[in-house]
PDB file of C-alpha atoms in Angstrom:
ATOM      1  CA  MET B   1     -73.030-221.984 -21.424  1.00 43.00           C
ATOM      2  CA  ARG B   2     -76.528-223.054 -20.464  1.00 42.00           C
ATOM      3  CA  SER B   3     -76.870-220.126 -18.072  1.00 39.00           C
ATOM      4  CA  LEU B   4     -75.788-217.686 -20.732  1.00 35.00           C
ATOM      5  CA  LEU B   5     -78.311-219.111 -23.208  1.00 36.00           C
ATOM      6  CA  ARG B   6     -81.065-218.878 -20.583  1.00 38.00           C
ATOM      7  CA  LEU B   7     -80.195-215.214 -19.914  1.00 36.00           C
ATOM      8  CA  VAL B   8     -80.263-214.404 -23.626  1.00 33.00           C
ATOM      9  CA  VAL B   9     -83.706-216.041 -24.024  1.00 34.00           C
ATOM     10  CA  ILE B  10     -85.058-214.175 -20.972  1.00 37.00           C
ATOM     11  CA  ALA B  11     -83.675-210.877 -22.285  1.00 36.00           C
ATOM     12  CA  ILE B  12     -85.215-211.422 -25.733  1.00 33.00           C
ATOM     13  CA  LEU B  13     -88.606-212.344 -24.262  1.00 33.00           C
ATOM     14  CA  SER B  14     -88.642-209.351 -21.949  1.00 36.00           C
ATOM     15  CA  LEU B  15     -87.762-206.966 -24.786  1.00 35.00           C
ATOM     16  CA  ALA B  16     -90.364-208.501 -27.079  1.00 35.00           C
ATOM     17  CA  ALA B  17     -93.133-207.716 -24.570  1.00 34.00           C
ATOM     18  CA  ILE B  18     -92.469-203.968 -24.565  1.00 28.00           C
ATOM     19  CA  PRO B  19     -93.874-203.144 -28.048  1.00 29.00           C
ATOM     20  CA  THR B  20     -97.038-205.141 -27.314  1.00 29.00           C
ATOM     21  CA  PHE B  21     -97.754-203.012 -24.254  1.00 25.00           C
ATOM     22  CA  ALA B  22     -97.134-199.800 -26.164  1.00 31.00           C
ATOM     23  CA  GLN B  23     -99.488-200.863 -28.967  1.00 32.00           C
ATOM     24  CA  THR B  24    -102.405-201.462 -26.596  1.00 33.00           C
ATOM     25  CA  THR B  25    -102.323-197.912 -25.252  1.00 38.00           C
ATOM     26  CA  ALA B  26    -104.773-195.634 -27.122  1.00 41.00           C
ATOM     27  CA  PRO B  27    -103.723-192.095 -28.029  1.00 46.00           C
ATOM     28  CA  ALA B  28    -104.999-189.437 -25.613  1.00 47.00           C
ATOM     29  CA  THR B  29    -106.276-187.231 -28.460  1.00 50.00           C
ATOM     30  CA  GLU B  30    -108.676-189.857 -29.880  1.00 54.00           C
ATOM     31  CA  GLN B  31    -112.317-188.663 -29.747  1.00 55.00           C
ATOM     32  CA  ALA B  32    -115.517-190.673 -29.805  1.00 63.00           C
ATOM     33  CA  GLU B  33    -117.409-190.941 -33.096  1.00 70.00           C
ATOM     34  CA  PRO B  34    -120.733-189.052 -33.261  1.00 77.00           C
ATOM     35  CA  ARG B  35    -123.652-191.369 -32.561  1.00 82.00           C
ATOM     36  CA  ALA B  36    -127.354-191.391 -33.321  1.00 88.00           C
ATOM     37  CA  THR B  37    -129.656-190.447 -30.465  1.00 91.00           C
ATOM     38  CA  VAL B  38    -132.295-192.709 -28.950  1.00 91.00           C
ATOM     39  CA  LEU B  39    -135.076-191.419 -26.688  1.00 91.00           C
ATOM     40  CA  SER B  40    -138.304-192.679 -25.154  1.00 93.00           C
ATOM     41  CA  PHE B  41    -141.544-191.171 -26.425  1.00 95.00           C
ATOM     42  CA  GLU B  42    -142.924-188.538 -24.066  1.00 94.00           C
ATOM     43  CA  SER B  43    -145.416-186.542 -26.142  1.00 94.00           C
ATOM     44  CA  GLU B  44    -146.353-185.520 -29.659  1.00 94.00           C
ATOM     45  CA  ALA B  45    -144.881-182.094 -28.884  1.00 95.00           C
ATOM     46  CA  GLN B  46    -141.540-183.767 -28.108  1.00 96.00           C
ATOM     47  CA  VAL B  47    -141.609-185.713 -31.391  1.00 95.00           C
ATOM     48  CA  ASN B  48    -142.580-182.620 -33.387  1.00 96.00           C
ATOM     49  CA  ALA B  49    -139.756-180.591 -31.805  1.00 96.00           C
ATOM     50  CA  LEU B  50    -137.237-183.347 -32.568  1.00 96.00           C
ATOM     51  CA  ALA B  51    -138.464-183.611 -36.172  1.00 96.00           C
ATOM     52  CA  ALA B  52    -138.086-179.842 -36.599  1.00 96.00           C
ATOM     53  CA  GLU B  53    -134.451-180.135 -35.472  1.00 95.00           C
ATOM     54  CA  GLY B  54    -133.445-183.034 -37.709  1.00 94.00           C
ATOM     55  CA  LYS B  55    -134.027-186.521 -39.053  1.00 96.00           C
ATOM     56  CA  THR B  56    -136.391-188.353 -36.683  1.00 96.00           C
ATOM     57  CA  VAL B  57    -137.815-191.869 -36.758  1.00 96.00           C
ATOM     58  CA  VAL B  58    -140.412-193.255 -34.354  1.00 97.00           C
ATOM     59  CA  PHE B  59    -140.133-196.978 -33.585  1.00 96.00           C
ATOM     60  CA  PHE B  60    -143.266-198.698 -32.251  1.00 97.00           C
ATOM     61  CA  PHE B  61    -142.040-201.361 -29.829  1.00 95.00           C
ATOM     62  CA  ALA B  62    -144.025-204.022 -27.960  1.00 96.00           C
ATOM     63  CA  ALA B  63    -142.277-205.920 -25.158  1.00 95.00           C
ATOM     64  CA  TRP B  64    -144.195-209.117 -26.003  1.00 96.00           C
ATOM     65  CA  CYS B  65    -143.204-209.018 -29.697  1.00 95.00           C
ATOM     66  CA  PRO B  66    -140.322-211.357 -30.626  1.00 95.00           C
ATOM     67  CA  ASN B  67    -139.548-209.315 -33.768  1.00 94.00           C
ATOM     68  CA  CYS B  68    -139.366-206.109 -31.706  1.00 93.00           C
ATOM     69  CA  ARG B  69    -137.017-207.734 -29.194  1.00 94.00           C
ATOM     70  CA  ALA B  70    -134.809-208.990 -32.040  1.00 94.00           C
ATOM     71  CA  THR B  71    -134.788-205.515 -33.597  1.00 94.00           C
ATOM     72  CA  VAL B  72    -133.783-203.913 -30.286  1.00 93.00           C
ATOM     73  CA  ALA B  73    -131.040-206.500 -29.779  1.00 94.00           C
ATOM     74  CA  GLU B  74    -129.647-205.731 -33.232  1.00 94.00           C
ATOM     75  CA  LEU B  75    -129.884-201.982 -32.679  1.00 93.00           C
ATOM     76  CA  ASN B  76    -128.001-202.385 -29.400  1.00 92.00           C
ATOM     77  CA  SER B  77    -125.238-204.462 -30.963  1.00 94.00           C
ATOM     78  CA  ARG B  78    -124.869-202.351 -34.122  1.00 94.00           C
ATOM     79  CA  TRP B  79    -125.776-198.871 -32.849  1.00 92.00           C
ATOM     80  CA  ALA B  80    -122.434-197.445 -34.012  1.00 93.00           C
ATOM     81  CA  GLU B  81    -123.536-198.177 -37.605  1.00 94.00           C
ATOM     82  CA  VAL B  82    -126.735-196.124 -37.403  1.00 93.00           C
ATOM     83  CA  ASN B  83    -126.670-192.773 -39.227  1.00 91.00           C
ATOM     84  CA  PRO B  84    -125.294-190.358 -36.577  1.00 92.00           C
ATOM     85  CA  ASP B  85    -127.693-187.591 -37.716  1.00 92.00           C
ATOM     86  CA  LEU B  86    -130.712-189.686 -36.743  1.00 94.00           C
ATOM     87  CA  THR B  87    -132.898-189.445 -33.656  1.00 95.00           C
ATOM     88  CA  LEU B  88    -134.815-192.643 -32.878  1.00 96.00           C
ATOM     89  CA  VAL B  89    -137.829-192.264 -30.598  1.00 96.00           C
ATOM     90  CA  ILE B  90    -139.123-195.481 -29.009  1.00 96.00           C
ATOM     91  CA  ALA B  91    -142.911-195.526 -28.550  1.00 97.00           C
ATOM     92  CA  ASP B  92    -144.791-198.243 -26.671  1.00 96.00           C
ATOM     93  CA  TYR B  93    -147.036-199.939 -29.228  1.00 97.00           C
ATOM     94  CA  ASP B  94    -149.572-200.954 -26.573  1.00 96.00           C
ATOM     95  CA  LYS B  95    -149.857-197.559 -24.845  1.00 97.00           C
ATOM     96  CA  GLU B  96    -149.565-194.954 -27.610  1.00 96.00           C
ATOM     97  CA  SER B  97    -152.899-195.423 -29.413  1.00 95.00           C
ATOM     98  CA  ALA B  98    -153.219-191.774 -30.461  1.00 96.00           C
ATOM     99  CA  LEU B  99    -149.722-191.780 -31.956  1.00 96.00           C
ATOM    100  CA  LYS B 100    -150.426-195.047 -33.791  1.00 96.00           C
ATOM    101  CA  GLY B 101    -153.604-193.502 -35.183  1.00 96.00           C
ATOM    102  CA  LYS B 102    -151.800-190.346 -36.274  1.00 96.00           C
ATOM    103  CA  TYR B 103    -149.243-192.344 -38.267  1.00 96.00           C
ATOM    104  CA  GLY B 104    -151.543-195.170 -39.390  1.00 96.00           C
ATOM    105  CA  VAL B 105    -149.536-197.822 -37.530  1.00 96.00           C
ATOM    106  CA  THR B 106    -151.358-201.164 -37.275  1.00 95.00           C
ATOM    107  CA  TYR B 107    -148.449-203.474 -36.559  1.00 93.00           C
ATOM    108  CA  GLN B 108    -145.723-203.540 -33.902  1.00 95.00           C
ATOM    109  CA  ASP B 109    -142.058-203.395 -34.984  1.00 95.00           C
ATOM    110  CA  THR B 110    -142.968-200.442 -37.223  1.00 96.00           C
ATOM    111  CA  PHE B 111    -140.667-197.518 -37.974  1.00 97.00           C
ATOM    112  CA  VAL B 112    -142.047-194.133 -39.111  1.00 97.00           C
ATOM    113  CA  LEU B 113    -139.812-191.499 -40.706  1.00 97.00           C
ATOM    114  CA  LEU B 114    -141.010-187.941 -40.037  1.00 97.00           C
ATOM    115  CA  ASP B 115    -140.710-184.711 -41.993  1.00 96.00           C
ATOM    116  CA  THR B 116    -139.784-181.423 -40.311  1.00 96.00           C
ATOM    117  CA  THR B 117    -143.408-180.825 -39.233  1.00 95.00           C
ATOM    118  CA  GLY B 118    -143.702-184.221 -37.529  1.00 96.00           C
ATOM    119  CA  ALA B 119    -145.841-185.770 -40.281  1.00 96.00           C
ATOM    120  CA  ALA B 120    -145.069-189.269 -41.548  1.00 96.00           C
ATOM    121  CA  ILE B 121    -143.042-189.458 -44.752  1.00 96.00           C
ATOM    122  CA  LYS B 122    -142.887-193.251 -44.866  1.00 94.00           C
ATOM    123  CA  SER B 123    -143.175-196.301 -42.649  1.00 95.00           C
ATOM    124  CA  TRP B 124    -141.804-199.830 -42.727  1.00 95.00           C
ATOM    125  CA  ASN B 125    -141.721-202.947 -40.595  1.00 92.00           C
ATOM    126  CA  SER B 126    -138.554-204.472 -39.178  1.00 86.00           C
ATOM    127  CA  GLY B 127    -135.292-204.295 -41.127  1.00 88.00           C
ATOM    128  CA  GLY B 128    -132.985-203.545 -38.215  1.00 90.00           C
ATOM    129  CA  VAL B 129    -130.007-201.248 -38.692  1.00 93.00           C
ATOM    130  CA  ASP B 130    -129.797-201.758 -42.456  1.00 94.00           C
ATOM    131  CA  GLY B 131    -133.490-200.982 -42.929  1.00 93.00           C
ATOM    132  CA  LEU B 132    -133.298-197.985 -40.624  1.00 93.00           C
ATOM    133  CA  ASN B 133    -130.339-196.499 -42.508  1.00 93.00           C
ATOM    134  CA  ALA B 134    -131.769-197.267 -45.966  1.00 94.00           C
ATOM    135  CA  ASN B 135    -135.273-195.963 -45.251  1.00 94.00           C
ATOM    136  CA  SER B 136    -134.090-192.787 -43.508  1.00 92.00           C
ATOM    137  CA  ALA B 137    -131.416-191.877 -46.070  1.00 89.00           C
ATOM    138  CA  SER B 138    -131.823-188.469 -47.690  1.00 69.00           C
TER     139      SER B 138
END
């Protein structure tokens, strides 16, 4: 009797494992969600071309800035939540003096939303993903 009970328990446990395996397999037709784009600043011409194509924000980042590092960490962890129509261009706060002057940036961890000509529409400091989405909303 004990052997029969043991066999029944083993059979039940082995059958119970099958649905779990099937549930962990993702469907082959599932496609990735569209994501926002992030690029490094190369030139004003690059930024102007991106702005002409769609919603573009320039982020002035300084490696020594704790707020900037926190913002980048949040962007990395929550990037899937950023508006997928957005292009974020990362500019080095310490190196891009002309770009800072063009947009009136005087503080690191600054975001600048551009119009289709590459001119600043608005700017803000910090705010992470929520601030980026709220300030760049149409």
